């Protein structure tokens, strides 16, 4: 038996322990603090002389000086393999429903369970044959996982070229069974199963190259896809004060985004919000596949009252799972709510380490950590030539709703689309409350850029007129300016705003958006003959009503067509030819 | 394991440092000073140095005072016999009756597995239209009253507690004024609710840090009752005092502050308390109604700001009324679809019109000409404030809805409300 590498606790400060180690330790390796018959998982986060500082993923209550710590020599890792989809994990990949079977209502510390079903049999079909050469990430075989083909990849950490020495016959196997043996050029042998472990803080890089994201990721949110699009393989953030609608927006995207896999990372937020997903997604249908939404989702849930260090780990766990499915040539979308809680977890730890703080107490390396997290997104060309992607969207919860704070600023430097949520819009119940004048995106919209510019101009001018009006009053405003204002309000209420909770209005696909937006632009372009402002106001109120009704109708159904005609005839009442 | 130590190395703020061996993190100790005996808790261990936070404060602590480690974490009784009793911030009886030592449980226990929660679906009726109609309160919700000092937040809280049909009320008072404590006690008594109430009361005259245990004790008891199937309402007033006590300890421990002196973990500290609100699968529930006083009526102050990020909405109390703007119940949509079919429509319409009324008020104050429509709104706004917002109004939801229709009909034409035609036909008062 191998001698265990151990150490002794010499200091305890909140969820950080200082350990005097006996032989050696590795940065970011996992260790266990022993308390009675329990072992509490920790991670080495700093080494100084003969002492290592460890963050403990559990409550440290009851630990004492001189208590033993066992080091594992393994970096904090997750297990990757078939059966991840539909699972609900905590930040360290413990399956929550199985924990509940074991311990009932409460999460017990020191209890860790295998993340994947070890008994379930999967229908394995081999892809390689004896004598084939393989590299890290080569598809060895495949199993069906729900609606997807789950490729069993050669270990991502293989160095050089290996040869398949044996491969199991096609058939049903569980994840613990050996399916292949491979040998290296120097004669080392390795057994391969359907799963592998991967350290969460290190990106999986088994691909040829990153290519630049071109395609728009359809989220079915009009203001996003049309005005502030997100690309497949891109990054975006949704900062906003509390109650502005970040979570509702993320849920809507997770439900309607046209992507293969969704990884939802509930990081330091409310447990109740996760429960809604847990109970509803198994019932909701994904129209693209006809299966439930749960079948394309993995949920990582480390809510605000769960241990803080595990919250820090949770975003890495989530992005690693996203990268894993990307390796199969799938498009994955990671939604993290909220990245600020992750940053705060780092701040807490940095404070305990007594590091020199940056702004608002955040560590000086905040920016680089935020950057390297979003860097794990991307569209990649895999070694077999196919494409796969990870898209990352992070909610940000700035203190006081002020976007000048460090986490928002660090995020803005690295993301491709900024969807800023505004308190004013949320209070005016203008949802989704994405600010149309302050947000931006570097990605390509689904509609023609010229049309968007037209719409933007209307919004800008309308805003100016509105501000002017609050000074000089309606009487002092010309009818032309007033009409511009009405047009911008019209655009806002029929297109930018969307009823997230309505099955039809809440999800608008690409074709519909293009169709409806063209109609909206027609109206913005039209020149009207109004007798006075009252007439203009009345006209737009009525037009808006018809238009909103139209938004609630199924695309291209008879009623939809008919209603479109009434919009046209309404328009003719006052518009010039 | 009961050891006595004399060696107090350092006294700083309300934290003392002693030399000791074999002490566990978070354990309790007792320190005996000239002023009496106080509880203390281990908040940091460094080799043989033990940092203790003294709940009664360090005033009068002398270097040769006695420190005795109790070898256990803070515990509280979860017995049924707690009902009708009053305890102080250290969990000791404050009603001169004997201490209760049965069914002891540790406070600040682990969180509920999210997989064991259920989606909250039961409405709490309060008789207050601004709540029932516009921002329904839901069983297992965690929601604070945001208020500036001096507003009647404690009477409001007591009133909701009296109307709510719950099995147990737990009052956690932090920095509670003695008058307010008596007010709660008398109100509960008048309504015959005292016998199903447990009180943990830290008053304004008690040492500041002694309030730190109040939320955990209250919630530990609530949790025990909820597991047994009871619906528990926990009242926490005032969480800003709790946060300030956290700040004080953090500063003493020389922690790097994040914002206006508050510690970087304020969010996690508040969340670990508020997240105890729960509707348990196959058992009871915990609803948390809290008070967060806002220094300077500023929602961006770290305490209300962090709270807002944690709770499921807030009631914004201002000038003796619950303001429709700034108030939000994030769980209302879980219940207001199943009350009466005009509920949501009345809610949306009345708020929208009230917001237009506010705009009209602004125009009026700028001296702009009032149109016919403006005059209608002015009439409506006055009705809305007296019939809906006034806190003396106490009517069931259904009556409030009817009153809403009546108000609309008195001020507007049907079409001006922008409501769906079928609803108008069914509910518009016939004259
Ligand atoms: N698209 C929407 N349509 C209608 N109501 C919405 C929408 N988005 C948000 N809301 C309302 O606002 C409330 C708060 O939204 P949400 O929980 O998404 O805020 P948040 O930004 O995530 O806040 P926090 O930072 O506190 O988590 C919701 O409960 C709902 O009442
Ligand atoms: Mg949220």
Coordinates of N, CA and C in Angstrom, one line a residue, chain B residues 173-300:
Chain B
X173 N -35.8 39.4 17.4 CA -35.6 40.8 17.5 C -34.2 41.2 17.6
X174 N -33.7 42.1 16.8 CA -32.3 42.5 16.9 C -32.3 44.0 17.1
X175 N -31.7 44.5 18.2 CA -31.7 45.9 18.5 C -33.1 46.4 18.6
X176 N -34.0 45.6 19.1 CA -35.4 46.0 19.1 C -35.6 47.0 20.3
X177 N -36.3 48.1 20.0 CA -36.6 49.0 21.1 C -37.6 48.3 22.1
X178 N -37.4 48.7 23.3 CA -38.1 48.0 24.3 C -39.6 48.2 24.1
X179 N -40.0 49.4 23.7 CA -41.4 49.7 23.4 C -42.0 48.7 22.3
X180 N -41.1 48.5 21.3 CA -41.6 47.7 20.2 C -41.7 46.2 20.7
X181 N -40.8 45.8 21.5 CA -40.9 44.5 22.1 C -42.3 44.3 22.8
X182 N -42.6 45.3 23.7 CA -43.8 45.3 24.4 C -45.0 45.3 23.4
X183 N -44.9 46.1 22.4 CA -45.9 46.2 21.4 C -46.2 44.8 20.8
X184 N -45.2 44.2 20.4 CA -45.3 42.8 19.8 C -46.0 41.9 20.8
X185 N -45.5 41.9 22.0 CA -46.0 41.0 23.0 C -47.5 41.3 23.3
X186 N -47.9 42.5 23.4 CA -49.3 42.9 23.7 C -50.2 42.5 22.5
X187 N -49.7 42.8 21.3 CA -50.5 42.5 20.1 C -50.7 41.0 20.0
X188 N -49.7 40.2 20.2 CA -49.8 38.8 20.2 C -50.8 38.3 21.2
X189 N -50.7 38.9 22.4 CA -51.5 38.5 23.5 C -53.0 38.8 23.2
X190 N -53.2 40.0 22.7 CA -54.6 40.4 22.4 C -55.3 39.4 21.4
X191 N -54.5 38.9 20.5 CA -55.0 38.0 19.5 C -54.9 36.6 19.9
X192 N -54.5 36.4 21.1 CA -54.4 35.0 21.6 C -53.4 34.2 20.9
X193 N -52.4 34.9 20.4 CA -51.3 34.2 19.6 C -50.1 33.9 20.4
X194 N -50.0 34.4 21.6 CA -48.8 34.3 22.4 C -48.4 32.9 22.6
X195 N -49.4 32.0 22.8 CA -49.1 30.6 23.1 C -48.6 29.8 21.9
X196 N -48.6 30.4 20.7 CA -48.0 29.7 19.6 C -46.8 30.6 19.0
X197 N -46.3 31.4 19.9 CA -45.2 32.2 19.5 C -43.9 31.9 20.4
X198 N -42.8 32.0 19.7 CA -41.5 31.9 20.4 C -40.8 33.2 20.1
X199 N -40.2 33.8 21.2 CA -39.5 35.1 20.9 C -38.0 35.0 21.3
X200 N -37.2 35.4 20.4 CA -35.7 35.6 20.8 C -35.5 37.1 20.6
X201 N -35.4 37.8 21.8 CA -35.3 39.2 21.7 C -34.0 39.8 22.2
X202 N -33.4 40.5 21.3 CA -32.2 41.3 21.7 C -32.6 42.7 21.6
X203 N -32.5 43.5 22.7 CA -33.0 44.8 22.6 C -31.9 45.8 22.4
X204 N -32.3 47.0 22.1 CA -31.4 48.1 21.7 C -30.4 48.3 22.9
X205 N -30.8 48.0 24.1 CA -29.9 48.3 25.2 C -28.9 47.1 25.4
X206 N -29.1 46.0 24.8 CA -28.1 44.9 24.9 C -26.9 45.1 24.1
X207 N -25.8 44.4 24.5 CA -24.6 44.6 23.7 C -24.8 44.3 22.2
X208 N -24.2 45.1 21.3 CA -24.5 45.0 19.9 C -24.3 43.6 19.3
X209 N -23.1 43.0 19.6 CA -22.9 41.7 18.9 C -23.7 40.6 19.4
X210 N -24.4 40.8 20.6 CA -25.2 39.7 21.1 C -26.4 39.4 20.1
X211 N -26.7 40.3 19.2 CA -27.8 40.0 18.3 C -27.4 39.0 17.2
X212 N -26.1 38.7 17.1 CA -25.6 37.9 16.0 C -26.3 36.5 15.9
X213 N -26.6 36.0 17.1 CA -27.1 34.6 17.2 C -28.6 34.6 16.9
X214 N -29.3 35.7 17.0 CA -30.8 35.7 16.9 C -31.3 35.1 15.7
X215 N -30.9 35.4 14.5 CA -31.5 34.8 13.3 C -31.3 33.3 13.3
X216 N -30.0 32.9 13.6 CA -29.7 31.4 13.6 C -30.6 30.6 14.6
X217 N -30.8 31.2 15.8 CA -31.6 30.5 16.8 C -33.0 30.4 16.3
X218 N -33.5 31.6 15.9 CA -34.9 31.6 15.4 C -35.2 30.6 14.3
X219 N -34.2 30.5 13.4 CA -34.4 29.7 12.2 C -34.2 28.2 12.5
X220 N -33.3 28.0 13.5 CA -33.0 26.6 13.9 C -34.3 26.0 14.5
X221 N -35.0 26.8 15.3 CA -36.2 26.3 15.9 C -37.3 26.2 14.8
X222 N -37.4 27.2 13.9 CA -38.3 27.1 12.9 C -38.2 25.9 12.0
X223 N -36.9 25.5 11.8 CA -36.6 24.4 10.9 C -37.1 23.1 11.6
X224 N -36.8 23.0 12.9 CA -37.3 21.8 13.6 C -38.8 21.7 13.6
X225 N -39.5 22.8 13.8 CA -40.9 22.7 13.7 C -41.4 22.4 12.3
X226 N -40.8 23.0 11.3 CA -41.2 22.7 9.9 C -41.0 21.3 9.5
X227 N -40.0 20.7 10.0 CA -39.7 19.2 9.7 C -40.9 18.4 10.3
X228 N -41.4 18.9 11.4 CA -42.5 18.2 12.0 C -43.9 18.5 11.3
X229 N -43.8 19.3 10.3 CA -45.0 19.5 9.5 C -45.7 20.8 9.8
X230 N -45.1 21.7 10.6 CA -45.8 22.9 10.9 C -45.4 24.0 9.9
X231 N -46.4 24.9 9.7 CA -46.1 26.1 8.9 C -45.7 27.2 9.9
X232 N -44.5 27.7 9.7 CA -43.9 28.6 10.6 C -43.6 30.0 9.9
X233 N -44.0 31.0 10.6 CA -43.6 32.4 10.1 C -42.6 33.0 11.0
X234 N -41.4 33.3 10.4 CA -40.4 33.9 11.2 C -40.3 35.4 10.9
X235 N -40.3 36.2 12.0 CA -40.2 37.7 11.8 C -38.8 38.1 12.3
X236 N -38.1 38.7 11.5 CA -36.7 39.2 11.8 C -36.7 40.7 11.7
X237 N -36.5 41.3 12.9 CA -36.4 42.8 12.8 C -35.4 43.3 13.8
X238 N -34.4 44.0 13.4 CA -34.1 44.6 12.1 C -32.8 44.0 11.6
X239 N -32.8 43.5 10.4 CA -31.6 42.8 9.8 C -30.5 43.8 9.6
X240 N -30.8 45.1 9.5 CA -29.7 46.0 9.4 C -28.8 46.1 10.6
X241 N -29.5 45.9 11.8 CA -28.7 45.8 13.0 C -27.8 44.6 13.0
X242 N -28.3 43.5 12.5 CA -27.6 42.2 12.4 C -26.3 42.5 11.5
X243 N -26.6 43.1 10.4 CA -25.5 43.4 9.4 C -24.4 44.3 10.1
X244 N -24.9 45.3 10.8 CA -23.9 46.2 11.5 C -23.1 45.5 12.5
X245 N -23.7 44.5 13.2 CA -22.9 43.7 14.1 C -21.8 42.9 13.4
X246 N -22.2 42.3 12.2 CA -21.2 41.6 11.4 C -20.1 42.6 11.0
X247 N -20.4 43.8 10.7 CA -19.4 44.7 10.2 C -18.5 45.0 11.4
X248 N -19.0 45.1 12.6 CA -18.2 45.5 13.7 C -17.1 44.4 14.0
X249 N -17.6 43.1 13.9 CA -16.7 42.0 14.1 C -15.6 42.0 13.0
X250 N -16.1 42.2 11.8 CA -15.1 42.1 10.6 C -14.0 43.2 10.8
X251 N -14.4 44.3 11.2 CA -13.5 45.4 11.3 C -12.5 45.1 12.5
X252 N -13.0 44.5 13.6 CA -12.1 44.1 14.6 C -11.1 43.1 14.2
X253 N -11.5 42.2 13.3 CA -10.7 41.1 12.8 C -9.8 41.6 11.7
X254 N -9.8 42.9 11.4 CA -9.0 43.5 10.4 C -9.3 42.9 9.0
X255 N -10.5 42.5 8.8 CA -10.8 42.0 7.4 C -10.9 43.1 6.5
X256 N -10.6 42.8 5.2 CA -10.7 43.9 4.2 C -12.1 44.1 3.9
X257 N -12.6 45.4 4.1 CA -14.0 45.6 3.8 C -14.2 45.7 2.3
X258 N -15.5 45.4 1.9 CA -15.8 45.4 0.4 C -16.4 46.8 0.1
X259 N -17.3 47.2 0.9 CA -18.2 48.3 0.6 C -18.6 49.0 1.8
X260 N -18.3 50.3 2.0 CA -18.7 51.1 3.2 C -18.4 50.3 4.5
X261 N -17.3 49.6 4.6 CA -16.9 49.0 5.8 C -17.5 47.6 6.0
X262 N -18.5 47.2 5.2 CA -19.2 45.9 5.4 C -18.2 44.8 4.8
X263 N -18.3 43.7 5.5 CA -17.4 42.6 5.0 C -17.8 42.0 3.7
X264 N -16.8 41.5 3.0 CA -17.1 40.9 1.7 C -18.0 39.7 1.7
X265 N -18.2 39.1 2.8 CA -19.1 38.0 2.8 C -20.5 38.3 3.3
X266 N -20.8 39.6 3.3 CA -22.2 40.0 3.8 C -23.3 39.3 3.0
X267 N -23.1 39.2 1.7 CA -24.1 38.5 0.9 C -24.2 37.0 1.4
X268 N -23.1 36.3 1.6 CA -23.2 34.9 2.0 C -23.8 34.8 3.4
X269 N -23.4 35.7 4.3 CA -24.0 35.7 5.6 C -25.5 35.9 5.6
X270 N -26.0 36.9 4.9 CA -27.4 37.1 4.9 C -28.1 36.0 4.2
X271 N -27.5 35.5 3.1 CA -28.2 34.4 2.3 C -28.3 33.2 3.1
X272 N -27.3 32.8 3.9 CA -27.4 31.6 4.6 C -28.6 31.6 5.6
X273 N -29.0 32.8 6.0 CA -30.1 32.9 6.9 C -31.4 32.9 6.1
X274 N -31.5 33.8 5.1 CA -32.8 34.0 4.4 C -33.1 32.7 3.6
X275 N -32.1 31.9 3.2 CA -32.3 30.7 2.4 C -33.0 29.6 3.2
X276 N -33.1 29.9 4.5 CA -33.8 28.9 5.4 C -35.3 28.9 5.1
X277 N -35.8 29.9 4.4 CA -37.2 29.9 4.0 C -37.4 28.8 3.0
X278 N -38.4 27.9 3.3 CA -38.5 26.7 2.5 C -39.9 26.2 2.6
X279 N -40.4 25.6 1.5 CA -41.6 24.7 1.5 C -41.1 23.3 1.3
X280 N -41.2 22.5 2.3 CA -40.6 21.1 2.3 C -41.5 20.1 1.7
X281 N -40.9 19.2 0.9 CA -41.7 18.2 0.3 C -42.2 17.3 1.4
X282 N -43.5 17.1 1.6 CA -44.1 16.2 2.6 C -43.9 16.7 4.0
X283 N -43.6 18.0 4.3 CA -43.5 18.5 5.6 C -44.0 19.9 5.7
X284 N -43.6 20.7 6.6 CA -44.1 22.1 6.8 C -43.3 23.1 6.0
X285 N -43.4 24.3 6.5 CA -42.7 25.4 5.7 C -42.2 26.5 6.6
X286 N -41.3 27.3 6.1 CA -40.8 28.4 6.8 C -41.0 29.7 5.9
X287 N -41.7 30.7 6.4 CA -41.8 31.9 5.7 C -41.0 33.0 6.5
X288 N -40.3 33.8 5.8 CA -39.5 34.8 6.5 C -39.9 36.2 6.1
X289 N -40.4 36.9 7.1 CA -40.7 38.3 6.9 C -39.7 39.1 7.7
X290 N -38.9 40.0 7.1 CA -37.9 40.7 7.8 C -38.1 42.2 7.7
X291 N -37.3 42.9 8.5 CA -37.3 44.4 8.3 C -35.8 44.7 8.0
X292 N -35.7 45.5 7.0 CA -34.3 46.1 6.6 C -34.5 47.6 6.6
X293 N -34.0 48.3 7.7 CA -34.1 49.7 7.6 C -33.0 50.2 6.7
X294 N -33.3 51.2 5.9 CA -32.4 51.7 4.9 C -31.8 53.0 5.3
X295 N -30.6 53.1 5.6 CA -30.0 54.4 6.0 C -30.2 55.3 4.9
X296 N -30.7 56.5 5.1 CA -30.9 57.5 4.1 C -31.8 57.2 3.0
X297 N -32.7 56.2 3.2 CA -33.7 55.8 2.2 C -33.0 55.4 0.9
X298 N -31.8 54.8 1.0 CA -31.0 54.5 -0.1 C -30.9 53.0 -0.4
X299 N -31.6 52.6 -1.5 CA -31.6 51.1 -1.7 C -30.2 50.6 -2.2
X300 N -29.3 51.5 -2.6 CA -28.0 51.0 -3.0 C -27.1 50.9 -1.8

